[in-house]
C-alpha positions in Angstrom: -13.5 -46.5 -9.9 -13.3 -47.6 -13.6 -11.0 -50.4 -12.6 -13.4 -51.6 -9.9 -16.3 -51.4 -12.3 -14.3 -53.3 -14.9 -13.5 -56.0 -12.4 -17.1 -56.3 -11.1 -18.7 -56.7 -14.5 -16.1 -58.8 -16.3 -17.4 -62.2 -17.5 -16.3 -65.4 -15.6 -17.3 -69.0 -15.9 -20.5 -69.6 -13.8 -19.8 -73.2 -12.8 -19.3 -72.1 -9.2 -22.6 -70.4 -9.1 -24.5 -73.3 -10.6 -22.9 -75.8 -8.2 -23.6 -73.6 -5.2 -27.2 -73.2 -6.3 -27.7 -76.9 -6.2 -26.1 -77.2 -2.8 -27.9 -74.2 -1.4 -31.3 -75.4 -2.7 -30.8 -78.8 -1.1 -29.8 -77.3 2.2 -32.6 -74.8 2.4 -35.1 -77.6 1.5 -33.6 -79.6 4.4 -33.9 -76.6 6.7 -37.6 -76.1 6.0 -38.8 -79.8 6.0 -36.3 -80.7 8.7 -38.0 -78.0 10.9 -41.2 -80.0 10.6 -39.7 -83.4 11.1 -37.6 -82.5 14.2 -40.5 -80.8 15.9 -39.0 -77.3 15.7 -42.1 -75.9 14.1 -44.3 -77.4 16.8 -42.1 -76.1 19.6 -41.6 -72.7 18.1 -45.0 -71.8 16.7 -47.7 -74.4 17.6 -47.2 -75.0 21.4 -46.5 -71.4 22.6 -49.4 -69.2 23.6 -47.3 -66.1 22.7 -44.4 -65.6 20.3 -41.7 -62.9 20.5 -41.2 -61.3 17.1 -38.7 -58.6 16.6 -39.9 -55.5 18.4 -40.6 -53.5 15.2 -42.7 -56.4 13.7 -45.3 -57.1 16.4 -47.9 -57.9 13.6 -45.9 -60.9 12.5 -47.7 -63.8 14.2 -47.8 -67.6 13.4 -50.6 -68.9 11.3 -53.4 -70.5 13.5 -53.8 -74.2 14.0 -51.5 -76.3 11.8 -50.9 -73.5 9.5 -47.2 -73.3 10.2 -46.8 -76.9 9.1 -48.2 -76.0 5.7 -46.1 -72.8 5.7 -42.8 -74.7 6.1 -43.9 -77.5 3.7 -44.5 -74.9 1.0 -41.2 -73.2 1.8 -39.4 -76.5 1.4 -41.1 -76.9 -2.0 -39.6 -73.5 -3.1 -36.2 -74.7 -1.8 -36.5 -77.8 -4.0 -37.3 -75.6 -7.0 -34.2 -73.5 -6.3 -32.1 -76.7 -6.3 -33.6 -77.9 -9.6 -33.5 -74.4 -11.1 -37.3 -74.5 -11.7 -38.9 -71.1 -12.0 -35.8 -70.0 -10.1 -36.5 -66.3 -9.6 -40.0 -67.0 -8.3 -38.8 -69.8 -6.1 -35.8 -68.0 -4.4 -37.7 -64.8 -3.9 -40.6 -66.7 -2.4 -38.3 -68.6 -0.1 -36.5 -65.4 0.9 -39.8 -63.8 1.9 -41.0 -66.8 3.8 -37.8 -67.4 5.7 -37.3 -63.7 6.5 -40.8 -63.7 7.9 -40.0 -66.7 10.1 -36.8 -65.1 11.3 -38.5 -61.9 12.3 -41.5 -63.8 13.8 -39.8 -65.4 16.7 -36.7 -64.8 18.9 -37.0 -67.6 21.5 -34.8 -69.7 19.2 -32.7 -66.8 17.9 -29.6 -67.9 16.0 -27.1 -65.8 14.0 -27.1 -68.6 11.4 -30.8 -67.9 10.7 -29.8 -64.2 10.0 -27.0 -65.4 7.7 -29.5 -67.5 5.8 -31.7 -64.4 5.3 -28.7 -62.6 3.8 -27.7 -65.5 1.6 -31.3 -65.8 0.3 -31.3 -62.1 -0.6 -28.0 -62.4 -2.5 -29.1 -65.6 -4.3 -32.2 -63.7 -5.4 -30.1 -61.3 -7.5 -27.6 -63.7 -9.1 -28.3 -65.6 -12.4 -27.8 -69.0 -10.8 -30.3 -70.7 -13.1 -28.7 -70.2 -16.4 -27.1 -73.6 -16.7 -27.8 -77.1 -15.4 -31.4 -76.2 -14.6 -35.0 -77.0 -15.6 -35.4 -73.4 -16.6 -32.8 -73.9 -19.3 -34.6 -77.0 -20.5 -37.9 -75.1 -20.9 -36.3 -71.9 -22.1 -32.9 -72.7 -23.9 -32.4 -69.0 -24.8 -31.4 -68.1 -21.2 -28.6 -70.7 -21.1 -25.2 -69.2 -20.4 -21.8 -70.5 -19.3 -20.9 -67.1 -17.8 -21.8 -64.5 -15.2 -20.4 -61.2 -14.1 -17.6 -61.3 -11.5 -19.7 -59.5 -8.9 -21.7 -62.7 -8.5 -18.6 -64.2 -6.9 -17.2 -61.1 -5.1 -20.3 -60.3 -3.1 -20.3 -63.7 -1.5 -16.6 -63.5 -0.7 -17.1 -60.1 1.0 -20.2 -61.3 3.0 -18.4 -64.4 4.2 -15.4 -62.4 5.1 -17.5 -60.0 7.2 -19.2 -62.8 9.1 -15.9 -64.6 9.9 -14.0 -61.5 10.8 -16.6 -60.1 13.2 -17.0 -63.5 14.8 -13.2 -63.6 15.4 -13.1 -60.1 16.8 -16.0 -60.9 19.1 -14.0 -63.8 20.6 -11.2 -61.4 21.7 -12.7 -61.1 25.2 -11.5 -62.3 28.6 -14.1 -65.1 29.0 -13.3 -66.7 25.7 -9.5 -66.3 25.8 -9.4 -67.6 29.4 -11.4 -70.6 28.1 -14.1 -70.0 30.8 -16.8 -69.6 28.2 -15.6 -72.6 26.3 -15.6 -74.8 29.4 -19.2 -73.8 30.4 -20.5 -74.4 26.8 -18.8 -77.8 26.6 -20.0 -78.9 30.0 -23.4 -79.8 28.5 -21.6 -82.1 26.1 -19.9 -84.4 28.6 -22.5 -87.2 27.9 -21.5 -87.4 24.2 -20.4 -90.8 23.2 -16.6 -91.3 22.8 -15.7 -87.5 23.0 -17.7 -86.3 26.0 -14.8 -86.7 28.5 -12.2 -85.3 26.1 -14.3 -82.2 25.7 -14.0 -81.5 29.4 -10.1 -81.4 29.3 -8.3 -78.1 29.7 -6.1 -78.7 26.7 -9.3 -79.2 24.5 -10.7 -75.9 25.9 -7.5 -74.1 24.9 -7.5 -75.8 21.5 -11.1 -74.7 20.8 -10.6 -71.2 22.2 -7.4 -70.4 20.3 -8.4 -72.4 17.2 -11.8 -70.6 17.0 -10.2 -67.2 17.1 -7.5 -68.1 14.5 -10.0 -69.7 12.2 -12.5 -66.8 12.2 -9.8 -64.1 11.8 -7.6 -65.8 9.2 -9.8 -68.3 7.2 -10.9 -65.6 4.7 -7.3 -64.4 3.7 -6.0 -68.0 3.7 -8.8 -69.0 1.3 -8.1 -66.1 -0.9 -4.4 -66.9 -1.2 -3.8 -69.6 -3.7 -0.8 -71.1 -1.9 -2.8 -71.7 1.3 -6.3 -72.2 -0.2 -6.2 -76.1 -0.2 -5.1 -76.3 3.4 -7.6 -73.6 4.4 -10.3 -75.5 2.8 -9.4 -78.7 4.6 -9.3 -76.7 7.9 -12.8 -75.3 7.0 -14.2 -78.8 6.4 -12.8 -80.0 9.8 -14.0 -76.9 11.6 -17.6 -77.1 10.3 -17.9 -80.9 10.7 -16.6 -80.6 14.2 -19.3 -78.0 15.0 -21.9 -80.2 13.4 -20.9 -83.3 15.4 -20.5 -81.5 18.7 -23.1 -78.7 18.7 -25.7 -80.1 16.2 -26.3 -76.7 14.5 -28.4 -78.0 11.6 -27.5 -77.2 8.0 -25.1 -74.4 8.7 -21.8 -76.3 9.0 -22.5 -77.7 5.5 -23.5 -74.3 4.2 -20.1 -73.0 5.5 -18.3 -75.8 3.6 -20.3 -75.1 0.4 -19.5 -71.4 0.6 -15.8 -72.2 0.2 -16.6 -72.7 -3.5 -16.5 -68.9 -4.1 -12.8 -68.7 -3.1 -11.6 -71.2 -5.7 -11.0 -69.9 -9.3 -14.0 -70.3 -11.6 -11.8 -72.4 -13.9 -11.0 -74.8 -11.1 -14.7 -75.4 -10.4 -15.5 -75.7 -14.1 -12.7 -78.4 -14.5 -14.1 -80.3 -11.5 -17.8 -80.3 -12.3 -18.2 -79.5 -16.0 -15.2 -80.9 -17.7 -16.8 -80.9 -21.2 -17.7 -77.3 -21.0 -15.8 -74.9 -23.4 -13.8 -72.6 -21.2 -13.5 -69.7 -23.7 -14.8 -66.5 -22.2 -16.5 -63.6 -24.1 -14.2 -60.7 -24.8 -16.7 -58.0 -23.9 -17.7 -57.1 -20.3 -21.2 -56.9 -19.1 -22.7 -53.5 -19.1 -21.6 -51.4 -16.0 -24.6 -50.4 -13.9 -23.6 -47.6 -11.6 -26.9 -47.7 -9.7 -26.3 -51.4 -8.9 -22.7 -50.5 -7.7 -24.2 -47.9 -5.3 -26.6 -50.5 -3.9 -23.8 -52.9 -3.3 -21.8 -50.2 -1.5 -24.8 -49.4 0.7 -25.4 -53.1 1.4 -21.9 -53.7 2.6 -21.7 -50.5 4.5 -24.7 -51.7 6.5 -23.2 -55.1 7.0 -20.0 -53.5 8.4 -21.8 -51.1 10.6 -24.5 -53.3 12.2 -22.1 -55.6 14.1 -20.4 -52.5 15.7 -23.6 -50.8 16.9 -23.2 -52.2 20.4 -20.6 -49.4 21.0 -23.6 -47.0 20.9 -24.7 -48.4 24.3 -22.9 -47.6 27.5 -23.2 -51.3 28.6 -21.7 -54.7 28.3 -23.3 -56.3 25.3 -22.8 -59.8 26.8 -24.9 -58.7 29.8 -27.6 -56.5 28.5 -27.8 -57.9 24.9 -28.1 -54.4 23.6 -26.6 -54.6 20.1 -26.2 -58.3 20.3 -28.4 -59.4 17.4 -27.2 -59.2 13.8 -23.6 -58.9 15.0 -22.1 -62.4 14.6 -21.4 -62.8 18.3 -21.6 -66.6 18.2 -21.3 -69.0 21.1 -19.5 -66.6 23.3 -21.4 -67.0 26.6 -23.9 -69.1 28.4 -26.5 -67.2 30.5 -28.8 -68.7 33.0 -31.1 -67.2 35.7 -34.6 -66.5 36.8 -37.0 -63.5 37.1 -40.2 -63.1 39.0 -42.8 -60.4 38.3 -44.9 -58.7 41.0 -48.0 -57.0 39.7 -49.6 -54.3 41.9 -53.1 -53.0 41.1 -52.8 -49.2 41.6 -56.5 -48.9 42.2 -57.0 -51.6 44.9 -53.4 -52.1 46.0 -53.7 -55.8 45.4 -50.4 -57.6 44.8 -49.9 -60.8 42.9 -46.9 -62.8 41.5 -47.2 -63.6 37.8 -47.5 -67.4 37.1 -45.3 -67.3 34.0 -46.3 -70.8 33.0 -49.8 -69.5 32.3 -48.3 -67.5 29.4 -44.9 -68.9 28.4 -43.1 -72.2 27.6 -40.2 -73.2 29.8 -37.7 -72.0 27.2 -39.4 -68.7 26.9 -39.3 -68.3 30.7 -35.5 -68.9 30.6 -35.2 -66.4 27.8 -37.0 -63.5 29.4 -34.8 -63.9 32.5 -31.7 -62.9 30.6 -32.8 -61.2 27.4 -34.1 -57.7 28.2 -35.8 -57.1 24.8 -37.9 -60.3 25.3 -38.6 -59.3 28.9 -39.9 -55.9 27.8 -42.1 -57.7 25.2 -43.5 -59.9 28.0 -44.3 -56.8 30.0 -46.4 -55.6 27.1 -48.2 -58.9 27.1 -48.9 -58.7 30.8 -50.3 -55.2 30.5 -52.7 -56.3 27.8 -53.7 -59.4 29.7 -54.4 -57.6 32.9 -56.3 -54.9 31.0 -58.6 -57.6 29.7 -59.4 -58.4 33.3 -60.2 -54.8 34.1 -56.9 -54.0 35.7 -55.7 -51.2 33.5 -53.6 -49.3 36.1 -50.9 -51.6 37.3 -47.3 -51.5 38.4 -44.8 -54.3 37.5 -41.6 -55.0 39.4 -39.1 -57.7 38.6 -36.8 -59.6 40.9 -34.2 -62.1 39.8 -30.6 -62.9 39.1 -28.6 -63.9 36.0 -25.3 -65.7 35.8 -23.0 -65.4 32.8 -20.6 -68.2 32.1 -21.3 -69.8 35.5 -20.0 -66.7 37.4 -21.8 -65.3 40.4 -25.4 -64.4 39.7 -26.3 -60.7 39.7 -29.5 -58.7 39.3 -30.1 -57.6 35.7 -33.4 -55.8 36.2 -33.7 -52.9 38.6 -36.1 -54.0 41.4 -37.0 -50.4 42.2 -38.3 -49.5 38.7 -41.9 -49.9 37.7 -41.4 -51.8 34.5 -44.9 -51.1 33.3 -43.8 -47.6 32.4 -40.4 -48.3 30.7 -39.9 -47.8 27.0 -37.6 -49.7 24.7 -34.7 -47.8 23.3 -33.1 -49.0 20.1 -29.9 -46.9 20.3 -29.7 -45.9 23.9 -29.0 -47.9 27.1 -32.2 -48.8 29.0 -31.9 -47.3 32.5 -33.9 -50.2 34.0 -31.1 -52.5 33.3 -28.4 -52.7 36.0 -24.7 -52.7 35.0 -22.6 -55.9 35.2 -20.3 -55.8 38.2 -17.0 -57.4 37.3 -15.7 -59.5 40.2 -12.1 -59.0 41.4 
């Protein structure tokens, strides 16, 4: 334990942290302001009549009118302040709160990358990334330092390793390894200029399937090993730029490239970006904080446990989505389908099909057909809306089918169950969800 504490709190050159802060600040600014410019804010928060926050945060709702435009603009200003190192602590904590709120506020556009940004923001909130090459240093020279404790580098390496490793493990399934999932995902890319036809070839599907597994499982150790670090970095640049070009996943490929900086030695980063800096390190370690070590242990215990929680459910995570979120199960399947809701007034016996377009956008309608947690939330909306019309005693039945990776469509929701009565279980399989029948 003493050896671990010594390693965590030994001083190292902080060039890597300063450079990453600038890159990180630029990217999160682009994420916030880009969400406005690309129409993402409008589609996600302005146009929908209802949003789907995480189930435990129903009170998180978008600001009325054009409020979310101002929200994201202010968030981008905080991101710019992070990049410049201006009032850094206030800026990064504020961005963290605002982005985490956005993440928890809507699930229609859920993306594991958004969750990763939450984690990175939290981690950037605790590191002294503003103590060099920042406006804070200009206004307050006393805080200037060329060093930081080694844990500032280690925590990012561990977090990145967890993300990649779980993403690789998740790909070790039949649909991915047989390239069925890859083929379905790439089918929508056949109209891409120059590469669209190539992406439909079987050899390309095999290359992406095998390459994706190998990259996720081995990129972390290859980046850690000095002999393979340069080649691993080049592979990482290719991997992320390929994803950016083909899948248009926003800032995150560039964030993935930027995070490689933590794997290079601090001295290497210093020699590349701050050649005139004196490399001499202080002889004395930073003070060991046992309480902080305990917090780090708790943090990474949670990060390791969360992606494995789908084993608590007696179900196929790809089918029921139970345990899917926060688990780094990225781009593994494509689901499509439909669901219709029949509402029966228990008092009058009147029956009526729900016109989903009266409540939901087209994207939300597709989501509730295959994502049970969002379907359950829509049921709660229906019960409230019908109660407003005086129909407080109703039954709701769902009929529909879902296809996963273009296979035969099957019923996901039990047509015989009154969904107005079902409850959502966080750590137990929902009995109103039918099991996935594997075809011979």
